[in-house]
mmCIF file of C-alpha atoms in Angstrom:
data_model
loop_
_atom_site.group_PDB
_atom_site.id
_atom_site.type_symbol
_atom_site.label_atom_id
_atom_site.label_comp_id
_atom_site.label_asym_id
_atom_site.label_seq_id
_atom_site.Cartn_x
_atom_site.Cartn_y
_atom_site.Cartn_z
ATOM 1 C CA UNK A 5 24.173 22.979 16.051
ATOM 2 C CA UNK A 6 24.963 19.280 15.247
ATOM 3 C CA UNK A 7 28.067 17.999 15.819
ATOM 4 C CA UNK A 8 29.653 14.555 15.994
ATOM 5 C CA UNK A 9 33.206 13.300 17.858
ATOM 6 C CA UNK A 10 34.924 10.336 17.196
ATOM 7 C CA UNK A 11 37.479 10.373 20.361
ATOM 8 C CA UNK A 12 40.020 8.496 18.363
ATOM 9 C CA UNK A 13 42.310 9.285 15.971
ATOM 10 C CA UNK A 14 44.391 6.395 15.252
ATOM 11 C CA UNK A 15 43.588 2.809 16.335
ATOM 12 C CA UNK A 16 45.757 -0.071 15.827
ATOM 13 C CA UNK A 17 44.862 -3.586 16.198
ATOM 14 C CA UNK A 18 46.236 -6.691 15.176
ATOM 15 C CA UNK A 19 44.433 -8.722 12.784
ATOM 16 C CA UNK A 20 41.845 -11.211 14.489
ATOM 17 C CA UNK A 21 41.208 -9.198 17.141
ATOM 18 C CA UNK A 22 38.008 -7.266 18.195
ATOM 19 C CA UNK A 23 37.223 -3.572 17.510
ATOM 20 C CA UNK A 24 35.018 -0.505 18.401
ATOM 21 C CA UNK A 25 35.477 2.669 17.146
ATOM 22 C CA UNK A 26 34.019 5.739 19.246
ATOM 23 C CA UNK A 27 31.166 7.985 18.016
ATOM 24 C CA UNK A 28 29.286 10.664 20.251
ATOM 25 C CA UNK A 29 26.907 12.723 18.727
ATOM 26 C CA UNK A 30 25.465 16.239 19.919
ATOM 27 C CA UNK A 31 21.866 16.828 18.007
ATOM 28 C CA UNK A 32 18.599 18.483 19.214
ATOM 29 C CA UNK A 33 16.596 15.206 18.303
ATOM 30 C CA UNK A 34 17.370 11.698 17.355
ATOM 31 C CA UNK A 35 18.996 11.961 14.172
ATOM 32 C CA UNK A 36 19.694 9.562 11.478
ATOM 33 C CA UNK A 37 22.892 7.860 12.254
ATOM 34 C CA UNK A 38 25.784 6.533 9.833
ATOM 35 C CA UNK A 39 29.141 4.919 9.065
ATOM 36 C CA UNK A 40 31.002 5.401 6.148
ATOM 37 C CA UNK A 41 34.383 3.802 5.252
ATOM 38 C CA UNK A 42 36.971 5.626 2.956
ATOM 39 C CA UNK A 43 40.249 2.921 1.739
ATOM 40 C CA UNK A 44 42.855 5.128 0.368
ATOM 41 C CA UNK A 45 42.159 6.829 -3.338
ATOM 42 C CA UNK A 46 38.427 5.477 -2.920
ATOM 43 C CA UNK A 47 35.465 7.422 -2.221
ATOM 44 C CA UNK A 48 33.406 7.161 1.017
ATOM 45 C CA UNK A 49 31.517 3.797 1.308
ATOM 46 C CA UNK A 50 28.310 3.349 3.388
ATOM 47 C CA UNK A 51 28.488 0.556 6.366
ATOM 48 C CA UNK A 52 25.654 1.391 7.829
ATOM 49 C CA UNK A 53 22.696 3.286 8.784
ATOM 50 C CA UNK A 54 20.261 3.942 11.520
ATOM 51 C CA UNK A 55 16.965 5.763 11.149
ATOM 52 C CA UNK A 56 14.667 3.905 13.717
ATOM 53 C CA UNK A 57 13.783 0.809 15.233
ATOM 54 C CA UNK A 58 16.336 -2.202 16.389
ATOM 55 C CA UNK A 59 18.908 -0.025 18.194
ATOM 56 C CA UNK A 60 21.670 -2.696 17.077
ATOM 57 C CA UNK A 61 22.234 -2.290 13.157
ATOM 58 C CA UNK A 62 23.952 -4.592 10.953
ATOM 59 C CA UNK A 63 25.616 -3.545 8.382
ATOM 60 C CA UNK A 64 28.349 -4.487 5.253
ATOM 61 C CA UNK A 65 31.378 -6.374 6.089
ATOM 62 C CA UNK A 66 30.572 -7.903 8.870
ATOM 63 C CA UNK A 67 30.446 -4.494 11.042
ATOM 64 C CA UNK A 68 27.883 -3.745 13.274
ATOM 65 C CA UNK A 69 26.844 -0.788 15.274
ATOM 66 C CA UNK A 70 24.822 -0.020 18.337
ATOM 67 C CA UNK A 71 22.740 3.606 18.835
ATOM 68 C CA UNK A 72 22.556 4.225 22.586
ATOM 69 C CA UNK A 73 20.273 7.309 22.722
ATOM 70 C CA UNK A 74 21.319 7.870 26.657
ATOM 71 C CA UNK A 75 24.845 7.975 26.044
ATOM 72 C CA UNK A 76 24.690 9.700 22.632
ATOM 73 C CA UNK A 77 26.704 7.003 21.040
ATOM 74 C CA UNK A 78 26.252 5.408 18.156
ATOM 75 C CA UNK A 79 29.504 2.986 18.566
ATOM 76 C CA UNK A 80 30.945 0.358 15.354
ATOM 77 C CA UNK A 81 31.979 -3.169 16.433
ATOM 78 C CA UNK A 82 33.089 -5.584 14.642
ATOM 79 C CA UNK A 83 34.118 -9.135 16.531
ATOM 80 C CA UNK A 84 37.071 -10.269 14.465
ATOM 81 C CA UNK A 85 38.933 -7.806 12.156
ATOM 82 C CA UNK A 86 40.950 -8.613 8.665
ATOM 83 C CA UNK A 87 43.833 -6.740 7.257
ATOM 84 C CA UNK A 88 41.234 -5.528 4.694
ATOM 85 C CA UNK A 89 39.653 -3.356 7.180
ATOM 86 C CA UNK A 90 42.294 -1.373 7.250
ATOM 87 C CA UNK A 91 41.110 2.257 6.083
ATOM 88 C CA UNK A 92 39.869 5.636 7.697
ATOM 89 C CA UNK A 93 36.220 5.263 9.556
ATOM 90 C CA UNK A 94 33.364 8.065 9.752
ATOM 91 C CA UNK A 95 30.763 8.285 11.647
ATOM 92 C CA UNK A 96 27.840 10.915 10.195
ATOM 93 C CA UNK A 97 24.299 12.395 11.363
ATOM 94 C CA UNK A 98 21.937 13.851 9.191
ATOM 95 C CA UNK A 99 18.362 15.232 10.101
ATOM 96 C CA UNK A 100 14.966 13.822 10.525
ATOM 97 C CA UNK A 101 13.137 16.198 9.189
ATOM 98 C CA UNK A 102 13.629 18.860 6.436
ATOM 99 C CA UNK A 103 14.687 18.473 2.649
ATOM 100 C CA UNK A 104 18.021 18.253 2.875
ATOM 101 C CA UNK A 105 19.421 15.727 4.522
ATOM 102 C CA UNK A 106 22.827 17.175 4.616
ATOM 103 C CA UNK A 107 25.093 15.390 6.542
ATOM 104 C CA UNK A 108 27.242 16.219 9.772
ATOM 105 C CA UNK A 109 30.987 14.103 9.645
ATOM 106 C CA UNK A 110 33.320 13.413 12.600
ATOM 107 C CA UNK A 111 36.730 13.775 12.224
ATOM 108 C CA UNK A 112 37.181 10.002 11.432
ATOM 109 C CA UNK A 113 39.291 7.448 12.629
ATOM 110 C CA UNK A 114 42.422 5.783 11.048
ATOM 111 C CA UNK A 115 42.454 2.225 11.494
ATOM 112 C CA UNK A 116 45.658 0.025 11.364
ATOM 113 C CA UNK A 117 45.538 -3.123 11.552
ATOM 114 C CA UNK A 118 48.481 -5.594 12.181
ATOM 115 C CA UNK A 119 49.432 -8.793 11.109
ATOM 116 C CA UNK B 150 26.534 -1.159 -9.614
ATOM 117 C CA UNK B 151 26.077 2.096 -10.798
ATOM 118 C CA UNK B 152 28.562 4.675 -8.673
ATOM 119 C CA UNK B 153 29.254 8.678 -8.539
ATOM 120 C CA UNK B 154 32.169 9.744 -10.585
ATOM 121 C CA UNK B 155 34.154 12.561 -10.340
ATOM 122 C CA UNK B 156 36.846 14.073 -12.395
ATOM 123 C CA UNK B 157 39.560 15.273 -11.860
ATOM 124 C CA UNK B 158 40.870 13.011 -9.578
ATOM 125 C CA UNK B 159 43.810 15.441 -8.554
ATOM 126 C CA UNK B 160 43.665 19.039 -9.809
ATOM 127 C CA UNK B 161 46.446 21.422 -9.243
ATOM 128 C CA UNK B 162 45.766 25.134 -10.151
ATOM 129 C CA UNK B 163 47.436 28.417 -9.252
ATOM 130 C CA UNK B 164 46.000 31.027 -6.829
ATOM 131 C CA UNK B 165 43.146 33.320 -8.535
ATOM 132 C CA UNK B 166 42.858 30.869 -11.294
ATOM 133 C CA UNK B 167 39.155 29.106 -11.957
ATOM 134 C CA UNK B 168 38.388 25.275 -11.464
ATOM 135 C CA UNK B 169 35.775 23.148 -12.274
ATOM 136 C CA UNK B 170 35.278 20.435 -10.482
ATOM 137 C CA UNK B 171 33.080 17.738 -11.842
ATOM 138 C CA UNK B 172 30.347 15.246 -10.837
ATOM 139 C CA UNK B 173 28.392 12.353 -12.583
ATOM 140 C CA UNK B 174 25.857 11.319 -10.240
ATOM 141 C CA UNK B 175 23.785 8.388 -10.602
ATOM 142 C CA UNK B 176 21.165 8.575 -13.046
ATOM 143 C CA UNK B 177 18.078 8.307 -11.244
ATOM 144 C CA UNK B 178 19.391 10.641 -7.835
ATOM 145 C CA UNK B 179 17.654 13.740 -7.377
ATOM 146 C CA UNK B 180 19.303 14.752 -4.724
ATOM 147 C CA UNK B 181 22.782 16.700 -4.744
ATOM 148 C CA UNK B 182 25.562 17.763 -2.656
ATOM 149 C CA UNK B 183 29.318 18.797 -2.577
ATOM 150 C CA UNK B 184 31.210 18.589 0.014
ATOM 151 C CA UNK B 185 34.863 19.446 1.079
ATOM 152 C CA UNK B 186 37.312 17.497 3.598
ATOM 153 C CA UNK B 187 40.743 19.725 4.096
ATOM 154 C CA UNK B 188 43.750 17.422 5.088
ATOM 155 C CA UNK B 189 43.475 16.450 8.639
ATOM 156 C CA UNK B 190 40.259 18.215 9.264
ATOM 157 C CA UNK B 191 36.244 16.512 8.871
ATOM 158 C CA UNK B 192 34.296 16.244 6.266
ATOM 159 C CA UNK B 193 32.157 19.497 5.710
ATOM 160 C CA UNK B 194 28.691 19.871 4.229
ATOM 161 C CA UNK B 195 29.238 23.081 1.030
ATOM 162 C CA UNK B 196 25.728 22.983 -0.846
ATOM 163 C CA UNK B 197 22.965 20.478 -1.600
ATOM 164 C CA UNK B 198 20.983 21.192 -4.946
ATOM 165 C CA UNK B 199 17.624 19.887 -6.130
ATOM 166 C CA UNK B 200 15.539 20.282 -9.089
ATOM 167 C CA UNK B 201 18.068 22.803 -10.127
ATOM 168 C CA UNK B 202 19.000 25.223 -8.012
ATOM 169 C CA UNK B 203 20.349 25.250 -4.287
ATOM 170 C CA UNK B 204 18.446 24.165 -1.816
ATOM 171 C CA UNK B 205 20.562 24.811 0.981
ATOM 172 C CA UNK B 206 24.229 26.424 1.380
ATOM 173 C CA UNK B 207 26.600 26.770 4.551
ATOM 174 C CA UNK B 208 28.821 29.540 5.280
ATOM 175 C CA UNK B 209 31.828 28.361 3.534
ATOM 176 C CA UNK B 210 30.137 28.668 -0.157
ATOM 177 C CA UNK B 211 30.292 32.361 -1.055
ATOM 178 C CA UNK B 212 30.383 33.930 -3.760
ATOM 179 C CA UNK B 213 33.528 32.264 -5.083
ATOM 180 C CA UNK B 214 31.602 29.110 -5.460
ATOM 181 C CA UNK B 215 28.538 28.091 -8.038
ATOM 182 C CA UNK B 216 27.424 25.056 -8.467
ATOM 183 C CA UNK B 217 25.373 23.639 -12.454
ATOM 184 C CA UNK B 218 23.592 21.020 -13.183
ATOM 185 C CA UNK B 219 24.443 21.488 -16.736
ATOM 186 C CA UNK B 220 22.907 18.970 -18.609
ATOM 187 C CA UNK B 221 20.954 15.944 -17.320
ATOM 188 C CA UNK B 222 24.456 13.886 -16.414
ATOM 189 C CA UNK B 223 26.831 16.362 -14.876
ATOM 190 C CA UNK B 224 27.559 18.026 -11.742
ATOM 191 C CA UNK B 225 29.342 20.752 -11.561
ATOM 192 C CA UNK B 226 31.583 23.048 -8.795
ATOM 193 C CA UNK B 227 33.190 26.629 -9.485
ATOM 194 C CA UNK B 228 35.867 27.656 -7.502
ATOM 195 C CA UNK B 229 36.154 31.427 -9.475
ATOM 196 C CA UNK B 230 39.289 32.696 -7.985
ATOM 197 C CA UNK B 231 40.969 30.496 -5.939
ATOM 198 C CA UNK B 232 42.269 30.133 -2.484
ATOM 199 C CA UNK B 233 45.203 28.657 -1.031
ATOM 200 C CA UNK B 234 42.856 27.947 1.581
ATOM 201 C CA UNK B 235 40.837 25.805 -1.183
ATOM 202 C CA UNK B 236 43.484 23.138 -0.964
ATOM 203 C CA UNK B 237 41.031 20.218 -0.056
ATOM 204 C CA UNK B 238 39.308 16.711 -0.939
ATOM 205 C CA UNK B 239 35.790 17.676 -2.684
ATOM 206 C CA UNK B 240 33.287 14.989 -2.525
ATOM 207 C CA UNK B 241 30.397 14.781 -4.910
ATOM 208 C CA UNK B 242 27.188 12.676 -3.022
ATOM 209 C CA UNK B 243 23.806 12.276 -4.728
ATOM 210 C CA UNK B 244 20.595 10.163 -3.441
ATOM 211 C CA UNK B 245 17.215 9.154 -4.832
ATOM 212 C CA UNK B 246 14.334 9.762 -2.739
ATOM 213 C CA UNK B 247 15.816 8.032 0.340
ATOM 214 C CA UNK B 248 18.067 9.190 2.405
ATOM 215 C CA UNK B 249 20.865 7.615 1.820
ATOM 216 C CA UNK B 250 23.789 9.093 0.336
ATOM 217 C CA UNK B 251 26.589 7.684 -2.344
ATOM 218 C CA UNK B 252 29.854 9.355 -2.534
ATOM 219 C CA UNK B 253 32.038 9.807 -5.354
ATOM 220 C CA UNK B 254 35.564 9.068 -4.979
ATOM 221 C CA UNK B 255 36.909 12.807 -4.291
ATOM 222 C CA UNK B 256 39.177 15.755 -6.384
ATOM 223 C CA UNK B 257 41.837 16.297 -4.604
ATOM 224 C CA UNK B 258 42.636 20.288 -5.535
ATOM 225 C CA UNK B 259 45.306 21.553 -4.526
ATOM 226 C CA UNK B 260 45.906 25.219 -4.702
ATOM 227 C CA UNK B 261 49.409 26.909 -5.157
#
């Protein structure tokens, strides 16, 4: 069965500084690869996606992500974070193949950023 | 930018009462799906529906659950006799042909 971890729970940083948030994914073949971002009383909001080609993705908000099919990763980075990143992050897989396309959420990960 | 919408934002019910949870997803999706995040815990696939009925269920939606596509705008979930256990964010997702998915902003039930 598919599963995803995101080793950390809560992650504080201080505003300016660099960030990557930890996703490892456990899937039978390569799987289509996401991050969503949920601010408080909002719904989940796509970053962004993988489904083939360049393994570094670019997505909203100045985030980026990189899928590293040895390591199972499929890490988010962004260089130079603002208070308005502040919010819970989700990484998600979701088949290739099939009808479906149902999706497979880690726990998330709070992020706190500091002034 | 067209968006899902879901109402209530908070319900609060009793245990063994009914809720209906309810979806408006965007007009041209095909594509369905509920799914439930209790406090603390991750986000967990219930049912995805397509061109009305249910395409695919996991283990958590028994019997107490049903899912309608009522009319050509909402999206509904049935909770028929409610758990404490039920206590949880629902999210309502929908997609067009593509694969990706837009989430609405979440009921928050919460079951006494």
């Amino acid at each position: 069965a598919q599963s995803v971890t995101q080793p950390d729970i809560h992650i504080t940083v201080s505003e300016g500084a660099s960030l990557e948030l930890r996703c490892n994914y456990s899937y039978g073949a390569t799987p289509y690869l996401f991050w969503y971002v949920q601010s408080p009383g909002q719904g989940l909001q796509l970053l962004l996606k993988y489904f083939s080609g360049d393994t570094l993705v670019q997505g909203i908000k100045g985030f980026e992500a990189e899928f590293k099919r040895s390591q199972s990763s499929f890490n988010l980075r962004k260089p130079s974070v603002h208070w308005s990143d502040a919010a819970e992050y989700f990484c998600a897989v979701g088949p290739q193949e099939g009808s479906n396309y149902k999706l497979t959420f880690g726990k998330g990960t709070l992020l706190t950023v500091n002034p | 930018e067209p968006e899902v919408t879901q109402t209530p934002s908070h319900q609060v019910t009793q245990m063994g009462q009914e809720v209906i949870l309810r979806c408006v997803p965007i007009s041209n999706h095909l594509y369905f799906y509920w799914y439930r995040q209790i406090l603390g815990q991750k986000v967990e696939f219930l049912v995805s529906f397509y061109n009305n009925e249910i395409s695919e269920k996991s283990e958590i939606f028994d019997d107490q659950f049903s899912v309608e596509r009522p009319d050509g705008s909402n999206f509904t979930l049935k909770i028929r006799s409610t758990k404490l256990e039920d206590s949880a964010m629902y999210f309502c997702a929908s997609r067009p042909q593509g694969l990706e998915q837009y989430f609405g902003p979440g009921t928050r039930l919460t079951v006494l």
